[in-house]
Coordinates of C-alpha atoms and ligand atoms in Angstrom, one line a residue:
X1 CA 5.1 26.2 10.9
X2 CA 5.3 22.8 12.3
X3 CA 4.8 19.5 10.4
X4 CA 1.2 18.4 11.2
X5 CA 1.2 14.8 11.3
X6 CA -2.0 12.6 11.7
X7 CA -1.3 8.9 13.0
X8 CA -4.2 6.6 12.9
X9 CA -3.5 3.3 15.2
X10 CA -6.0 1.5 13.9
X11 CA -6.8 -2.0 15.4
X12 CA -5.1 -4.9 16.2
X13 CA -1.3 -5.0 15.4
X14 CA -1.8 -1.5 14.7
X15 CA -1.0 0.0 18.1
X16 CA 2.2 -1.9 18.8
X17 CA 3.6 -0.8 15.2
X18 CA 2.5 2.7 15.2
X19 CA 4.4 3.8 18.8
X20 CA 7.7 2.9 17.6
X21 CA 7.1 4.4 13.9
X22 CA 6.2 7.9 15.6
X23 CA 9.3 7.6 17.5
X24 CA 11.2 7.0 13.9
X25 CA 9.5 10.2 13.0
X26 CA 10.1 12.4 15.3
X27 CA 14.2 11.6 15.6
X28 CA 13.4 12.5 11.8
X29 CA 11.3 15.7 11.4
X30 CA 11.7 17.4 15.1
X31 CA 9.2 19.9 14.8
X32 CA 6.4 17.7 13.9
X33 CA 3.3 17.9 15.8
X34 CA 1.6 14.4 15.9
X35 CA -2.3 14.3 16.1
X36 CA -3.7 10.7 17.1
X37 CA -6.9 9.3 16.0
X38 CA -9.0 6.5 16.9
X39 CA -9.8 4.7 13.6
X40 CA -11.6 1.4 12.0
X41 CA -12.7 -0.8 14.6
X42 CA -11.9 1.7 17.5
X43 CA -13.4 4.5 16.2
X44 CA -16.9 2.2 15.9
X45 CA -16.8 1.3 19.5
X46 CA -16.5 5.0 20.5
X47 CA -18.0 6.9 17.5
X48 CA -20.4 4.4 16.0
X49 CA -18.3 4.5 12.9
X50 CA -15.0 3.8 11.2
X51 CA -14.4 7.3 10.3
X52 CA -15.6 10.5 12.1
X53 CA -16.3 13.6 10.1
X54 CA -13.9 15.3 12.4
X55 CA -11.0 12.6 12.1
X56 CA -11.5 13.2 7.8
X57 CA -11.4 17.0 8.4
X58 CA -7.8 16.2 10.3
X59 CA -6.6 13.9 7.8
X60 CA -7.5 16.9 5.3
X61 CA -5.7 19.3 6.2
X62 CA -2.5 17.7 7.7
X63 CA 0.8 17.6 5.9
X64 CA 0.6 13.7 5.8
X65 CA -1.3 10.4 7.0
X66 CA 0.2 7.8 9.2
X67 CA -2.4 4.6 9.4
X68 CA -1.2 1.3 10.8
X69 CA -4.1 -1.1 10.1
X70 CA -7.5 -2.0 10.8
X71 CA -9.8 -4.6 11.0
X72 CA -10.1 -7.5 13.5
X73 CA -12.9 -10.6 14.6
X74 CA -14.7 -8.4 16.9
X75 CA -16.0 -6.0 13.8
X76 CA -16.6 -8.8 11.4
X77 CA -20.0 -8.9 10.1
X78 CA -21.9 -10.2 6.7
X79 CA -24.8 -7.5 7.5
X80 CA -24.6 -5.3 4.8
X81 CA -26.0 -2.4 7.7
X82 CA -23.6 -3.0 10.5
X83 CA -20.2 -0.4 10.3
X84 CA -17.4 -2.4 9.1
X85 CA -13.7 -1.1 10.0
X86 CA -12.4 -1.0 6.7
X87 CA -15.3 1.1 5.5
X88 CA -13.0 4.1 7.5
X89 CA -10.2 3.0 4.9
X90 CA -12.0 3.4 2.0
X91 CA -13.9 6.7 2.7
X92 CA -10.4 8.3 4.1
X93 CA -8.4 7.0 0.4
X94 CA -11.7 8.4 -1.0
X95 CA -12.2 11.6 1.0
X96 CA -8.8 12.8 0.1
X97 CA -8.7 11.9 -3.1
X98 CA -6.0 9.5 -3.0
X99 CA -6.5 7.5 -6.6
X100 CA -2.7 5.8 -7.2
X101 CA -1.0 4.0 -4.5
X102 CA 2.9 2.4 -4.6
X103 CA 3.5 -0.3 -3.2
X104 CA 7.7 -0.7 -3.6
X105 CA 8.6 -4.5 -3.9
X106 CA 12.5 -4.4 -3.1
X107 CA 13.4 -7.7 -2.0
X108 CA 16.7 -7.3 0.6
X109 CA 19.7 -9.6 -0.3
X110 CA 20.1 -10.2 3.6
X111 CA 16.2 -11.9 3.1
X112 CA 16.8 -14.1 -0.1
X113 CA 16.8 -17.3 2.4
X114 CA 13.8 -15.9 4.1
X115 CA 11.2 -16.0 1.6
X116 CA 9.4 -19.3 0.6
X117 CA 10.8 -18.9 -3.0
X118 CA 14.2 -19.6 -4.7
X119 CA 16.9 -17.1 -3.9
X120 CA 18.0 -17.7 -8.1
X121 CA 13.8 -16.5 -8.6
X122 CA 13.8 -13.4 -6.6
X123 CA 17.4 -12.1 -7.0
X124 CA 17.7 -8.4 -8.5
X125 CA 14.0 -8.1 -7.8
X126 CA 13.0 -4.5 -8.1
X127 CA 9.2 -3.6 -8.8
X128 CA 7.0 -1.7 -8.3
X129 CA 2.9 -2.2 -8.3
X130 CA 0.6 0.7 -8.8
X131 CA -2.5 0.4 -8.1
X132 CA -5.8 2.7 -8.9
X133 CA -7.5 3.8 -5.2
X134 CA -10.6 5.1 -5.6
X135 CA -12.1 3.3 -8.2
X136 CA -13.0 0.1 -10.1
X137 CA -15.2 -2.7 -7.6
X138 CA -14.8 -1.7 -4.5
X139 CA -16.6 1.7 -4.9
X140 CA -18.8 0.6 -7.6
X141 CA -22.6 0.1 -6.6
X142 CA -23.3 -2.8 -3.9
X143 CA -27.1 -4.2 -3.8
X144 CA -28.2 -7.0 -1.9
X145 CA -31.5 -9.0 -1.8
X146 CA -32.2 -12.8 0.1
X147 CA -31.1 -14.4 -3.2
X148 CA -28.6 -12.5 -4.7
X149 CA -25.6 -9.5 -4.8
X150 CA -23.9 -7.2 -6.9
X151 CA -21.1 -5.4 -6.9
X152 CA -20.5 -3.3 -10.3
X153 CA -17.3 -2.4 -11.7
X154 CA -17.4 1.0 -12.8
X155 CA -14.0 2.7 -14.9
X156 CA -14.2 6.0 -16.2
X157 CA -11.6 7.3 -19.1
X158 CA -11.0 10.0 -16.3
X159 CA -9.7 7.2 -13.6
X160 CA -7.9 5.6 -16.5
X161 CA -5.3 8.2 -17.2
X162 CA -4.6 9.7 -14.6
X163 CA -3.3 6.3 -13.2
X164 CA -1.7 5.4 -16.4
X165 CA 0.3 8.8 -16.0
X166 CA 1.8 7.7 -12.8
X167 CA 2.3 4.0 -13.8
X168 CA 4.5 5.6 -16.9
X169 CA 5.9 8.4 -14.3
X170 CA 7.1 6.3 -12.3
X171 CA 8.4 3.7 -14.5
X172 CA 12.6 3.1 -15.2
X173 CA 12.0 1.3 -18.7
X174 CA 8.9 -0.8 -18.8
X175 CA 5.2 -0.8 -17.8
X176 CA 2.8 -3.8 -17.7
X177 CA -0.4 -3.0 -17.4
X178 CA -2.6 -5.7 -16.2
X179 CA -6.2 -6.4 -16.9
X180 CA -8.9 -9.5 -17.3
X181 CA -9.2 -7.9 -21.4
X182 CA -10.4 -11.1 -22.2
X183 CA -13.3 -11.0 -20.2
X184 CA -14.1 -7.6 -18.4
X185 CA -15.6 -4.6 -20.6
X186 CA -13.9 -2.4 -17.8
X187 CA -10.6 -4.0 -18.9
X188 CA -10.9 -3.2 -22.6
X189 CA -11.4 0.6 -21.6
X190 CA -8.8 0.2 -19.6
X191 CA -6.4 -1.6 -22.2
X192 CA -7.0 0.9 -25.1
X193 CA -7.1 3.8 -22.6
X194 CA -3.3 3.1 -21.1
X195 CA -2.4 2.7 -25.0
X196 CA -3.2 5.7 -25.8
X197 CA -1.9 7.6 -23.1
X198 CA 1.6 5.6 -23.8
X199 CA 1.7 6.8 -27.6
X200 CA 0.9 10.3 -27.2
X201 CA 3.0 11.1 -23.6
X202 CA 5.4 8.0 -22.9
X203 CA 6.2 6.5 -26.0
X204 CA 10.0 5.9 -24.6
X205 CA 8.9 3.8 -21.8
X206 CA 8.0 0.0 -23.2
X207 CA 4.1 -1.1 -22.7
X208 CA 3.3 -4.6 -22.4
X209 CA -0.5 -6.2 -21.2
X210 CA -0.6 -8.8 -19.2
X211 CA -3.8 -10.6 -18.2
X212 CA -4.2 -11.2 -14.8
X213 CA -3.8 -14.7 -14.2
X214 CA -0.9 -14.8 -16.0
X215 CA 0.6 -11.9 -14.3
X216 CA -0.4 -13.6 -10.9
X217 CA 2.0 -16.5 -11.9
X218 CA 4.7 -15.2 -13.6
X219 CA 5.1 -12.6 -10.7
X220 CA 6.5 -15.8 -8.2
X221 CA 8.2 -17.6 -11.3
X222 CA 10.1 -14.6 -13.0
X223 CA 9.8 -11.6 -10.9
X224 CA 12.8 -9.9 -12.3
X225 CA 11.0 -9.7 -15.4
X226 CA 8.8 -6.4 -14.1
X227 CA 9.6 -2.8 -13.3
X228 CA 6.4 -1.1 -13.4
X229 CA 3.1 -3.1 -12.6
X230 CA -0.1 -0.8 -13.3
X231 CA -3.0 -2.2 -12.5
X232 CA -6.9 -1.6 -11.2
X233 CA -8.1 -1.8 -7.6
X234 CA -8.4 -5.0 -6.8
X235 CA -6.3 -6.8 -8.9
X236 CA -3.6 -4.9 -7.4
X237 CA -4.2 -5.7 -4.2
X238 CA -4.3 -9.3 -4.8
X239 CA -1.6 -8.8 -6.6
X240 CA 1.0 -6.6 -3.8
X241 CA -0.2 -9.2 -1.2
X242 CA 1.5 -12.2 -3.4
X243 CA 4.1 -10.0 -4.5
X244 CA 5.2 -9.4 -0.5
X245 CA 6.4 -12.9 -0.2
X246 CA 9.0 -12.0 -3.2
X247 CA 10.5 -9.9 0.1
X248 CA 10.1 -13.1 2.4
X249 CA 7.0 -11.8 4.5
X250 CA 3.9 -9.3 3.9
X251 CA 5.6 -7.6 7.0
X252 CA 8.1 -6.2 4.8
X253 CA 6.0 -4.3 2.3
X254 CA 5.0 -0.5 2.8
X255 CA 2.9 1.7 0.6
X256 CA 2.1 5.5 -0.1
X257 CA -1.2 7.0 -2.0
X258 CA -0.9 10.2 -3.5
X259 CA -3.3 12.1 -5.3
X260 CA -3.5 15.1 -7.3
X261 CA -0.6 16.9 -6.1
X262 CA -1.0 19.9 -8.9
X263 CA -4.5 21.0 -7.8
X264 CA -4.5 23.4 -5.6
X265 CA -4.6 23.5 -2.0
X266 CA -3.6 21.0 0.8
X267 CA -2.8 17.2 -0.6
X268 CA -1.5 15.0 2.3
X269 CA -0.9 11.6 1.3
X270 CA -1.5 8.3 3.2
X271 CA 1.3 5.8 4.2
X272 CA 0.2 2.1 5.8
X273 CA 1.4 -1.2 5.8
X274 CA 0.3 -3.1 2.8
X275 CA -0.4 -5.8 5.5
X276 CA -3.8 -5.9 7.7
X277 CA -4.6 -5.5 11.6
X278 CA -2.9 -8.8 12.0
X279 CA -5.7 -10.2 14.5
X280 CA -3.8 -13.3 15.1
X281 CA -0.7 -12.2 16.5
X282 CA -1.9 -8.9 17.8
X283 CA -1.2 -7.9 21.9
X284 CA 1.7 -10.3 21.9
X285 CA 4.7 -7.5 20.9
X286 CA 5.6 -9.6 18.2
X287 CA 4.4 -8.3 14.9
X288 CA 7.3 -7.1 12.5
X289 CA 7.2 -3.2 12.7
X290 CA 9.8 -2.9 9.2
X291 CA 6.2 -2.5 6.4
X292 CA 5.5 0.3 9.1
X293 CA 9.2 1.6 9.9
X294 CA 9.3 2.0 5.9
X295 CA 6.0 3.7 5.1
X296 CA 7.8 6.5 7.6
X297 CA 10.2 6.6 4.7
X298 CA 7.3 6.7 2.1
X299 CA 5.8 9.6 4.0
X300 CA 9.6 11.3 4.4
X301 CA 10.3 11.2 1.2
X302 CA 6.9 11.7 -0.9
X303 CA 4.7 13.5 2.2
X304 CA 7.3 15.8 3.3
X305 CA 10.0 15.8 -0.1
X306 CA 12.5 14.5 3.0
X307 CA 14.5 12.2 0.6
X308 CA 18.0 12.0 2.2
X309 CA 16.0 11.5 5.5
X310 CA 13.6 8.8 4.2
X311 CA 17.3 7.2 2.6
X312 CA 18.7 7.1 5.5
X313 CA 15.6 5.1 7.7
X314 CA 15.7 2.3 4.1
X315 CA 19.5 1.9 4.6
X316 CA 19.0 1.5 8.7
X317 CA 16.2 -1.1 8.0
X318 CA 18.7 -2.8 5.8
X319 CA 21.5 -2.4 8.0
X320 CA 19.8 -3.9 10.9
X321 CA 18.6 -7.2 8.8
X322 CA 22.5 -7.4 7.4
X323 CA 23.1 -7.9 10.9
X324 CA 21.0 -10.5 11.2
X325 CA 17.4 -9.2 12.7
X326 CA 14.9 -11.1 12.4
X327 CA 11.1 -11.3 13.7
X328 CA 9.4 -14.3 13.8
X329 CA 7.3 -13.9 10.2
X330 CA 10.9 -14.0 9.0
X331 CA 12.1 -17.2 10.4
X332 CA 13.4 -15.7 13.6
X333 CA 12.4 -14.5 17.4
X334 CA 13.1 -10.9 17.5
X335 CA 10.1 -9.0 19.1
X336 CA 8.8 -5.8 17.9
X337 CA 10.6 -3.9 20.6
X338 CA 14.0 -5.7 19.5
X339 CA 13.5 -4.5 16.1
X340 CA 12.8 -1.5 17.0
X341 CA 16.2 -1.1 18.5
X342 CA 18.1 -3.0 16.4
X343 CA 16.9 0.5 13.5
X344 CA 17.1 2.2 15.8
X345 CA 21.2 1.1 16.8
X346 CA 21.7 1.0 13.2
X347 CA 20.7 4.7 12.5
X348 CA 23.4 5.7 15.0
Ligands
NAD401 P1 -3.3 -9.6 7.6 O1 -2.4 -8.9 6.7 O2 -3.7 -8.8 8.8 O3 -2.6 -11.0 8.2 C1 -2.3 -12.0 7.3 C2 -1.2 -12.9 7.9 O4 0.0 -12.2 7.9 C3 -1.5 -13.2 9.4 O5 -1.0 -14.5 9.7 C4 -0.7 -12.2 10.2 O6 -0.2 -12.6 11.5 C5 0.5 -12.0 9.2 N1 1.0 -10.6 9.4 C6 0.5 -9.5 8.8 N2 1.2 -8.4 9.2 C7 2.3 -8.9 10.0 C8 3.3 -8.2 10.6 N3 3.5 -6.9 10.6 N4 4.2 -9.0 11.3 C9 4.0 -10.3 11.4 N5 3.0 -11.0 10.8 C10 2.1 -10.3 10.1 O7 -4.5 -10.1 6.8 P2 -5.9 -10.8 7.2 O8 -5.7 -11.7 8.4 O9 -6.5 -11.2 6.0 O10 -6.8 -9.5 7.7 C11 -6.9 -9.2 9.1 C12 -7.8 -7.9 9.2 O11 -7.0 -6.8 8.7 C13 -9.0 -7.9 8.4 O12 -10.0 -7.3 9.1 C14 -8.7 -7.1 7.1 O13 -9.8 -6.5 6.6 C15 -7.8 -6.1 7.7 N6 -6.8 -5.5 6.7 C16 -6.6 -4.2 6.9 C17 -5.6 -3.6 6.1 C18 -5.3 -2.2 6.3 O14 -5.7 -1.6 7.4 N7 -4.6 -1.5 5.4 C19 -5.0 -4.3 5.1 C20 -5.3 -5.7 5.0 C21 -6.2 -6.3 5.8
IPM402 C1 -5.2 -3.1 1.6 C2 -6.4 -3.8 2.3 C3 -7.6 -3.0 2.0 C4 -7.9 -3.0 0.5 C5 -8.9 -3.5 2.8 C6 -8.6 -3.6 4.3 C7 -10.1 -2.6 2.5 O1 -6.5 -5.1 1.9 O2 -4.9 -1.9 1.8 O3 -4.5 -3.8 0.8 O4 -8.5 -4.0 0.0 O5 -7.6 -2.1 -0.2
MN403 MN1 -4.8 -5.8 0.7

């Protein structure tokens, strides 16, 4: 049967990174049938909302996900009832159940000189953050009235574990966990929670906690110092954002969310950018496509089990920047179509 693969353009940048990335894909997996669907901000201007209940069903029972970003001016709103493109990225992470995403931090030796920080800071750099999905603030209850807001925080014992599991699983020597123990109630749950699930299944892997203001720091003054970073929903994503520079630009950084891949039945996972829609820069052909060209690895290697496959695309990205390619978030003036062929050269 063919690989069924659904790409989601997205908005913005998303369009110029996601044509090339397909092309990646299907020099890698020949049989794969790609399924396109408008998504975010396109999908509101022809559906009415971010994500259709047809585009979910497609997501659902594909082998994987391919989203580029979304977001952009034209759908920005403070009205709690207009549609808001990212809403589409939160019910699709949601509606497949995708609670723990990676986001790799792998700093290239050919980009020490391109990242704002000292080459001596980010040398031998090798983390990775993972981050809970479907949890924490962002899905918690939202209320708002003329005078005030909430949004509620909400961790259950449930959420905590399972994450903790594949902070430990994925983990070389070391975990830190990070939380706000100090001040959040959802913190201390969490705290005592990843404790336990270290003593009783991972006691060979070493546990630190690290508040998050600390971590926040110490992650552009002694990177080196982490392997695993396992953290809730939002802090993470502050958190990858800042850690992207560590690899000289967020255009660098990729990300895959997995979820329960024992239950039974179909569990595609979801590989995007860590970086947004890009509104900026998008329709000029310049956006650095290498966060996107590497989620194709993600998807290789943990969508479809390709690992020599998803090897191979790393060691072509890293191959084309030896040779000196650079786009424009990187210090240089290489386009996105120019980057696309220098992987492409470099794969041979
Ligand atoms: P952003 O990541 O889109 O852009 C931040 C800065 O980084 C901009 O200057 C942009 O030009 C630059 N940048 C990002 N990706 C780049 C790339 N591949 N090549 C070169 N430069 C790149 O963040 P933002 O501006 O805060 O958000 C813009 C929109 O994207 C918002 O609507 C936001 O909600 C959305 N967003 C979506 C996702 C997603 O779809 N996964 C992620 C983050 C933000
Ligand atoms: C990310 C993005 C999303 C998030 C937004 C667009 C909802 O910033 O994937 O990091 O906050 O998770
Ligand atoms: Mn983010």
């Amino acid at each position: 049967m063919a690989t069924r693969i659904v790409t989601l353009p997205g908005d913005g940048i998303g369009p110029e990174i996601l044509a090339p990335a397909v092309a990646l894909l299907e020099r890698f997996v020949p049989d794969v049938k790609v399924e396109e669907h408008v998504f975010g901000g396109a999908s509101i201007d022809a559906h009415g909302t971010a994500l259709t209940d047809s585009t979910l069903a497609a997501c659902q029972s594909a082998d994987a996900v391919l989203l580029a970003a979304v977001g952009g001016p034209k759908w920005d709103t403070t009205d709690p009832d207009q549609p808001r493109p990212e809403q589409g990225l939160l019910g699709l992470r949601k509606g497949l159940g995708l609670y723990a995403n990676l986001r790799p931090v792998r700093p290239l030796p050919a980009l020490y000189d391109a990242s704002p920080l000292r080459r001596e800071i980010i040398e031998g750099t090798d983390l990775l953050v993972v981050r809970e999905l479907t949890g924490g603030i962002y899905f918690g209850e939202k209320s708002r009235s003329a005078t005030s807001a909430t949004d509620v925080c909400t961790y259950s014992v449930h959420e905590i574990e399972r994450i903790a599991r594949v902070g430990f699983g994925a983990a070389r020597s070391k975990v830190a966990s990070v939380d706000k123990a100090n001040v959040l109630e959802t913190s201390r749950l969490w705290r005592e929670t990843v404790k336990r699930v270290h003593a009783e299944e991972f006691p060979h892997i070493e546990l630190e906690h690290v508040l998050v203001d600390n971590a926040a720091m110490q992650l552009v003054s002694a990177p080196r110092r982490f392997d695993v970073i396992l953290t809730e929903n939002l802090f993470g994503d502050i958190l990858s954002d800042e850690a992207a520079m560590l690899t000289g630009s967020i255009g660098m950084l990729p990300s895959a969310s997995i979820g329960d891949t024992d239950a039974p039945g179909p569990h595609p996972g979801l590989f995007e950018p860590v970086h947004g829609s890009a509104p900026d820069i998008a329709g000029q052909g310049i956006a650095n496509p290498l966060a996107m060209f590497l989620s194709v690895a993600l998807l290789l290697r943990h969508g479809l089990t390709l690992e020599s496959e998803a090897l191979a695309l790393e060691s072509a990205v890293d191959k084309a920047l030896d040779q000196g390619l650079r786009t424009r978030d990187l210090g240089g003036t290489a386009s996105t179509a120019e980057a696309t062929e220098a992987v492409l050269a470099a794969l041979g």
